[in-house]
Amino acid sequence: MDNADVILERRDDENLILMRAERFEAGVAGLRIAARALAIVARRNSELAEEVLAEERPWVAWLPETERAGCVRELLGHLMAGADTGELLPFARALASWRSTAIVWSDPHLARDLQGPFAGDGPDVPRPGGRS
């Protein structure tokens, strides 16, 4: 444990990682500095921030130009909050959500269909179990 982390692979649940607190805290401190530095770059030069994100995550190119700045802002906000708290799951969820959005935009037919208009509320569906 002095030089490496230990991964406990479990069959019935998510794996666990054991590490020294000093190594964990160093990682969080590094992430905090990197997130804040990237946020400063984004505030001063949003085009550069979009370019950096698009280079790291090429699917950003599939987002409409009007969506890219919002993507960068949202991801940076989650990254900064996660770096400050150590809770990165909201960032991971937002990243997956934006990736899914980009995939939809990559298919012009699907993107058009999902923008509507939608005809009504759809057909009535009976309740499960036959009760109304």
mmCIF file with all atom_site columns, C-alpha atoms in Angstrom:
data_model
loop_
_atom_site.group_PDB
_atom_site.id
_atom_site.type_symbol
_atom_site.label_atom_id
_atom_site.label_alt_id
_atom_site.label_comp_id
_atom_site.label_asym_id
_atom_site.label_entity_id
_atom_site.label_seq_id
_atom_site.pdbx_PDB_ins_code
_atom_site.Cartn_x
_atom_site.Cartn_y
_atom_site.Cartn_z
_atom_site.occupancy
_atom_site.B_iso_or_equiv
_atom_site.pdbx_formal_charge
_atom_site.auth_seq_id
_atom_site.auth_comp_id
_atom_site.auth_asym_id
_atom_site.auth_atom_id
_atom_site.pdbx_PDB_model_num
ATOM 1   C CA . MET A 1 1   ? 0.000   0.000   0.000   1.00 0.00 ? 1   MET A CA 1
ATOM 2   C CA . ASP A 1 2   ? 2.986   2.334   0.286   1.00 0.00 ? 2   ASP A CA 1
ATOM 3   C CA . ASN A 1 3   ? 3.454   2.602   -3.473  1.00 0.00 ? 3   ASN A CA 1
ATOM 4   C CA . ALA A 1 4   ? 0.194   1.469   -5.053  1.00 0.00 ? 4   ALA A CA 1
ATOM 5   C CA . ASP A 1 5   ? -3.540  1.190   -4.505  1.00 0.00 ? 5   ASP A CA 1
ATOM 6   C CA . VAL A 1 6   ? -5.309  -2.102  -3.890  1.00 0.00 ? 6   VAL A CA 1
ATOM 7   C CA . ILE A 1 7   ? -8.403  -3.015  -5.912  1.00 0.00 ? 7   ILE A CA 1
ATOM 8   C CA . LEU A 1 8   ? -10.806 -5.436  -4.252  1.00 0.00 ? 8   LEU A CA 1
ATOM 9   C CA . GLU A 1 9   ? -12.805 -7.142  -6.993  1.00 0.00 ? 9   GLU A CA 1
ATOM 10  C CA . ARG A 1 10  ? -16.223 -8.208  -5.773  1.00 0.00 ? 10  ARG A CA 1
ATOM 11  C CA . ARG A 1 11  ? -18.626 -10.505 -7.572  1.00 0.00 ? 11  ARG A CA 1
ATOM 12  C CA . ASP A 1 12  ? -21.774 -9.168  -5.951  1.00 0.00 ? 12  ASP A CA 1
ATOM 13  C CA . ASP A 1 13  ? -21.167 -5.416  -6.061  1.00 0.00 ? 13  ASP A CA 1
ATOM 14  C CA . GLU A 1 14  ? -18.882 -2.675  -7.349  1.00 0.00 ? 14  GLU A CA 1
ATOM 15  C CA . ASN A 1 15  ? -15.152 -3.066  -6.829  1.00 0.00 ? 15  ASN A CA 1
ATOM 16  C CA . LEU A 1 16  ? -13.488 -1.199  -3.980  1.00 0.00 ? 16  LEU A CA 1
ATOM 17  C CA . ILE A 1 17  ? -10.182 0.651   -4.015  1.00 0.00 ? 17  ILE A CA 1
ATOM 18  C CA . LEU A 1 18  ? -8.034  0.905   -0.910  1.00 0.00 ? 18  LEU A CA 1
ATOM 19  C CA . MET A 1 19  ? -5.467  3.687   -0.875  1.00 0.00 ? 19  MET A CA 1
ATOM 20  C CA . ARG A 1 20  ? -3.561  5.752   1.600   1.00 0.00 ? 20  ARG A CA 1
ATOM 21  C CA . ALA A 1 21  ? -5.379  8.960   2.548   1.00 0.00 ? 21  ALA A CA 1
ATOM 22  C CA . GLU A 1 22  ? -2.324  11.004  1.579   1.00 0.00 ? 22  GLU A CA 1
ATOM 23  C CA . ARG A 1 23  ? -2.471  9.658   -1.998  1.00 0.00 ? 23  ARG A CA 1
ATOM 24  C CA . PHE A 1 24  ? -6.225  10.292  -2.198  1.00 0.00 ? 24  PHE A CA 1
ATOM 25  C CA . GLU A 1 25  ? -5.894  13.855  -0.884  1.00 0.00 ? 25  GLU A CA 1
ATOM 26  C CA . ALA A 1 26  ? -3.071  14.569  -3.355  1.00 0.00 ? 26  ALA A CA 1
ATOM 27  C CA . GLY A 1 27  ? -5.300  13.437  -6.224  1.00 0.00 ? 27  GLY A CA 1
ATOM 28  C CA . VAL A 1 28  ? -8.202  15.592  -5.056  1.00 0.00 ? 28  VAL A CA 1
ATOM 29  C CA . ALA A 1 29  ? -5.902  18.616  -4.634  1.00 0.00 ? 29  ALA A CA 1
ATOM 30  C CA . GLY A 1 30  ? -4.517  18.124  -8.145  1.00 0.00 ? 30  GLY A CA 1
ATOM 31  C CA . LEU A 1 31  ? -8.010  17.770  -9.590  1.00 0.00 ? 31  LEU A CA 1
ATOM 32  C CA . ARG A 1 32  ? -9.151  20.918  -7.774  1.00 0.00 ? 32  ARG A CA 1
ATOM 33  C CA . ILE A 1 33  ? -6.284  22.962  -9.236  1.00 0.00 ? 33  ILE A CA 1
ATOM 34  C CA . ALA A 1 34  ? -6.804  21.565  -12.751 1.00 0.00 ? 34  ALA A CA 1
ATOM 35  C CA . ALA A 1 35  ? -10.566 22.197  -12.629 1.00 0.00 ? 35  ALA A CA 1
ATOM 36  C CA . ARG A 1 36  ? -10.137 25.782  -11.457 1.00 0.00 ? 36  ARG A CA 1
ATOM 37  C CA . ALA A 1 37  ? -7.415  26.464  -14.035 1.00 0.00 ? 37  ALA A CA 1
ATOM 38  C CA . LEU A 1 38  ? -9.654  25.149  -16.808 1.00 0.00 ? 38  LEU A CA 1
ATOM 39  C CA . ALA A 1 39  ? -12.556 27.238  -15.497 1.00 0.00 ? 39  ALA A CA 1
ATOM 40  C CA . ILE A 1 40  ? -10.389 30.379  -15.635 1.00 0.00 ? 40  ILE A CA 1
ATOM 41  C CA . VAL A 1 41  ? -9.418  29.577  -19.227 1.00 0.00 ? 41  VAL A CA 1
ATOM 42  C CA . ALA A 1 42  ? -13.100 29.018  -20.091 1.00 0.00 ? 42  ALA A CA 1
ATOM 43  C CA . ARG A 1 43  ? -14.125 32.385  -18.616 1.00 0.00 ? 43  ARG A CA 1
ATOM 44  C CA . ARG A 1 44  ? -11.408 34.260  -20.467 1.00 0.00 ? 44  ARG A CA 1
ATOM 45  C CA . ASN A 1 45  ? -11.559 32.355  -23.752 1.00 0.00 ? 45  ASN A CA 1
ATOM 46  C CA . SER A 1 46  ? -14.686 30.232  -24.220 1.00 0.00 ? 46  SER A CA 1
ATOM 47  C CA . GLU A 1 47  ? -13.655 29.210  -27.748 1.00 0.00 ? 47  GLU A CA 1
ATOM 48  C CA . LEU A 1 48  ? -10.390 27.778  -26.428 1.00 0.00 ? 48  LEU A CA 1
ATOM 49  C CA . ALA A 1 49  ? -12.263 25.881  -23.692 1.00 0.00 ? 49  ALA A CA 1
ATOM 50  C CA . GLU A 1 50  ? -14.595 24.392  -26.313 1.00 0.00 ? 50  GLU A CA 1
ATOM 51  C CA . GLU A 1 51  ? -11.584 23.462  -28.444 1.00 0.00 ? 51  GLU A CA 1
ATOM 52  C CA . VAL A 1 52  ? -9.858  21.767  -25.499 1.00 0.00 ? 52  VAL A CA 1
ATOM 53  C CA . LEU A 1 53  ? -12.996 19.828  -24.592 1.00 0.00 ? 53  LEU A CA 1
ATOM 54  C CA . ALA A 1 54  ? -13.579 18.829  -28.218 1.00 0.00 ? 54  ALA A CA 1
ATOM 55  C CA . GLU A 1 55  ? -10.015 17.562  -28.453 1.00 0.00 ? 55  GLU A CA 1
ATOM 56  C CA . GLU A 1 56  ? -10.436 15.510  -25.290 1.00 0.00 ? 56  GLU A CA 1
ATOM 57  C CA . ARG A 1 57  ? -13.974 14.348  -26.136 1.00 0.00 ? 57  ARG A CA 1
ATOM 58  C CA . PRO A 1 58  ? -14.316 14.356  -29.949 1.00 0.00 ? 58  PRO A CA 1
ATOM 59  C CA . TRP A 1 59  ? -18.084 13.747  -29.777 1.00 0.00 ? 59  TRP A CA 1
ATOM 60  C CA . VAL A 1 60  ? -18.488 17.431  -28.788 1.00 0.00 ? 60  VAL A CA 1
ATOM 61  C CA . ALA A 1 61  ? -18.202 18.166  -32.528 1.00 0.00 ? 61  ALA A CA 1
ATOM 62  C CA . TRP A 1 62  ? -21.638 16.555  -32.989 1.00 0.00 ? 62  TRP A CA 1
ATOM 63  C CA . LEU A 1 63  ? -23.290 19.120  -30.716 1.00 0.00 ? 63  LEU A CA 1
ATOM 64  C CA . PRO A 1 64  ? -24.748 22.174  -32.448 1.00 0.00 ? 64  PRO A CA 1
ATOM 65  C CA . GLU A 1 65  ? -22.542 25.231  -31.961 1.00 0.00 ? 65  GLU A CA 1
ATOM 66  C CA . THR A 1 66  ? -25.304 26.776  -29.845 1.00 0.00 ? 66  THR A CA 1
ATOM 67  C CA . GLU A 1 67  ? -25.054 23.851  -27.378 1.00 0.00 ? 67  GLU A CA 1
ATOM 68  C CA . ARG A 1 68  ? -21.254 23.618  -27.008 1.00 0.00 ? 68  ARG A CA 1
ATOM 69  C CA . ALA A 1 69  ? -20.803 26.580  -24.650 1.00 0.00 ? 69  ALA A CA 1
ATOM 70  C CA . GLY A 1 70  ? -23.558 25.224  -22.385 1.00 0.00 ? 70  GLY A CA 1
ATOM 71  C CA . CYS A 1 71  ? -21.908 21.813  -22.401 1.00 0.00 ? 71  CYS A CA 1
ATOM 72  C CA . VAL A 1 72  ? -18.541 23.286  -21.398 1.00 0.00 ? 72  VAL A CA 1
ATOM 73  C CA . ARG A 1 73  ? -20.143 25.446  -18.673 1.00 0.00 ? 73  ARG A CA 1
ATOM 74  C CA . GLU A 1 74  ? -22.148 22.584  -17.187 1.00 0.00 ? 74  GLU A CA 1
ATOM 75  C CA . LEU A 1 75  ? -19.288 20.085  -17.237 1.00 0.00 ? 75  LEU A CA 1
ATOM 76  C CA . LEU A 1 76  ? -16.878 22.596  -15.691 1.00 0.00 ? 76  LEU A CA 1
ATOM 77  C CA . GLY A 1 77  ? -19.399 23.444  -12.982 1.00 0.00 ? 77  GLY A CA 1
ATOM 78  C CA . HIS A 1 78  ? -19.798 19.778  -12.069 1.00 0.00 ? 78  HIS A CA 1
ATOM 79  C CA . LEU A 1 79  ? -16.045 19.197  -12.275 1.00 0.00 ? 79  LEU A CA 1
ATOM 80  C CA . MET A 1 80  ? -15.289 22.130  -9.980  1.00 0.00 ? 80  MET A CA 1
ATOM 81  C CA . ALA A 1 81  ? -17.961 21.079  -7.487  1.00 0.00 ? 81  ALA A CA 1
ATOM 82  C CA . GLY A 1 82  ? -16.680 17.510  -7.589  1.00 0.00 ? 82  GLY A CA 1
ATOM 83  C CA . ALA A 1 83  ? -13.084 18.601  -7.148  1.00 0.00 ? 83  ALA A CA 1
ATOM 84  C CA . ASP A 1 84  ? -14.104 20.681  -4.146  1.00 0.00 ? 84  ASP A CA 1
ATOM 85  C CA . THR A 1 85  ? -16.182 17.955  -2.500  1.00 0.00 ? 85  THR A CA 1
ATOM 86  C CA . GLY A 1 86  ? -14.593 14.746  -3.774  1.00 0.00 ? 86  GLY A CA 1
ATOM 87  C CA . GLU A 1 87  ? -17.974 13.690  -5.206  1.00 0.00 ? 87  GLU A CA 1
ATOM 88  C CA . LEU A 1 88  ? -17.489 13.173  -8.948  1.00 0.00 ? 88  LEU A CA 1
ATOM 89  C CA . LEU A 1 89  ? -20.594 11.119  -9.770  1.00 0.00 ? 89  LEU A CA 1
ATOM 90  C CA . PRO A 1 90  ? -22.635 14.193  -10.835 1.00 0.00 ? 90  PRO A CA 1
ATOM 91  C CA . PHE A 1 91  ? -19.815 15.097  -13.238 1.00 0.00 ? 91  PHE A CA 1
ATOM 92  C CA . ALA A 1 92  ? -19.751 11.546  -14.616 1.00 0.00 ? 92  ALA A CA 1
ATOM 93  C CA . ARG A 1 93  ? -23.548 11.608  -15.087 1.00 0.00 ? 93  ARG A CA 1
ATOM 94  C CA . ALA A 1 94  ? -23.429 14.994  -16.846 1.00 0.00 ? 94  ALA A CA 1
ATOM 95  C CA . LEU A 1 95  ? -20.618 13.764  -19.094 1.00 0.00 ? 95  LEU A CA 1
ATOM 96  C CA . ALA A 1 96  ? -22.642 10.667  -20.039 1.00 0.00 ? 96  ALA A CA 1
ATOM 97  C CA . SER A 1 97  ? -25.731 12.820  -20.626 1.00 0.00 ? 97  SER A CA 1
ATOM 98  C CA . TRP A 1 98  ? -23.915 15.250  -22.928 1.00 0.00 ? 98  TRP A CA 1
ATOM 99  C CA . ARG A 1 99  ? -22.335 12.314  -24.796 1.00 0.00 ? 99  ARG A CA 1
ATOM 100 C CA . SER A 1 100 ? -25.794 10.817  -25.346 1.00 0.00 ? 100 SER A CA 1
ATOM 101 C CA . THR A 1 101 ? -27.076 14.192  -26.524 1.00 0.00 ? 101 THR A CA 1
ATOM 102 C CA . ALA A 1 102 ? -24.195 14.458  -28.992 1.00 0.00 ? 102 ALA A CA 1
ATOM 103 C CA . ILE A 1 103 ? -24.956 10.975  -30.318 1.00 0.00 ? 103 ILE A CA 1
ATOM 104 C CA . VAL A 1 104 ? -28.573 11.998  -30.949 1.00 0.00 ? 104 VAL A CA 1
ATOM 105 C CA . TRP A 1 105 ? -27.422 15.140  -32.778 1.00 0.00 ? 105 TRP A CA 1
ATOM 106 C CA . SER A 1 106 ? -25.110 12.997  -34.941 1.00 0.00 ? 106 SER A CA 1
ATOM 107 C CA . ASP A 1 107 ? -28.199 11.426  -36.566 1.00 0.00 ? 107 ASP A CA 1
ATOM 108 C CA . PRO A 1 108 ? -30.109 14.217  -38.354 1.00 0.00 ? 108 PRO A CA 1
ATOM 109 C CA . HIS A 1 109 ? -33.313 12.158  -38.645 1.00 0.00 ? 109 HIS A CA 1
ATOM 110 C CA . LEU A 1 110 ? -33.355 11.202  -34.972 1.00 0.00 ? 110 LEU A CA 1
ATOM 111 C CA . ALA A 1 111 ? -32.519 14.758  -33.907 1.00 0.00 ? 111 ALA A CA 1
ATOM 112 C CA . ARG A 1 112 ? -35.368 16.141  -36.034 1.00 0.00 ? 112 ARG A CA 1
ATOM 113 C CA . ASP A 1 113 ? -37.843 13.538  -34.716 1.00 0.00 ? 113 ASP A CA 1
ATOM 114 C CA . LEU A 1 114 ? -36.967 14.276  -31.085 1.00 0.00 ? 114 LEU A CA 1
ATOM 115 C CA . GLN A 1 115 ? -37.442 18.018  -31.511 1.00 0.00 ? 115 GLN A CA 1
ATOM 116 C CA . GLY A 1 116 ? -41.158 17.592  -32.184 1.00 0.00 ? 116 GLY A CA 1
ATOM 117 C CA . PRO A 1 117 ? -43.824 18.659  -32.699 1.00 0.00 ? 117 PRO A CA 1
ATOM 118 C CA . PHE A 1 118 ? -45.481 15.710  -31.043 1.00 0.00 ? 118 PHE A CA 1
ATOM 119 C CA . ALA A 1 119 ? -49.048 14.736  -31.849 1.00 0.00 ? 119 ALA A CA 1
ATOM 120 C CA . GLY A 1 120 ? -51.061 14.696  -28.614 1.00 0.00 ? 120 GLY A CA 1
ATOM 121 C CA . ASP A 1 121 ? -50.459 12.550  -25.585 1.00 0.00 ? 121 ASP A CA 1
ATOM 122 C CA . GLY A 1 122 ? -50.473 9.228   -27.410 1.00 0.00 ? 122 GLY A CA 1
ATOM 123 C CA . PRO A 1 123 ? -52.888 6.335   -27.032 1.00 0.00 ? 123 PRO A CA 1
ATOM 124 C CA . ASP A 1 124 ? -54.499 5.324   -23.748 1.00 0.00 ? 124 ASP A CA 1
ATOM 125 C CA . VAL A 1 125 ? -52.705 2.414   -22.120 1.00 0.00 ? 125 VAL A CA 1
ATOM 126 C CA . PRO A 1 126 ? -54.556 0.152   -19.689 1.00 0.00 ? 126 PRO A CA 1
ATOM 127 C CA . ARG A 1 127 ? -53.251 -0.033  -16.130 1.00 0.00 ? 127 ARG A CA 1
ATOM 128 C CA . PRO A 1 128 ? -51.260 -3.129  -15.235 1.00 0.00 ? 128 PRO A CA 1
ATOM 129 C CA . GLY A 1 129 ? -53.348 -5.830  -13.613 1.00 0.00 ? 129 GLY A CA 1
ATOM 130 C CA . GLY A 1 130 ? -56.520 -4.912  -15.559 1.00 0.00 ? 130 GLY A CA 1
ATOM 131 C CA . ARG A 1 131 ? -57.718 -2.242  -13.068 1.00 0.00 ? 131 ARG A CA 1
ATOM 132 C CA . SER A 1 132 ? -58.792 1.173   -14.354 1.00 0.00 ? 132 SER A CA 1
#
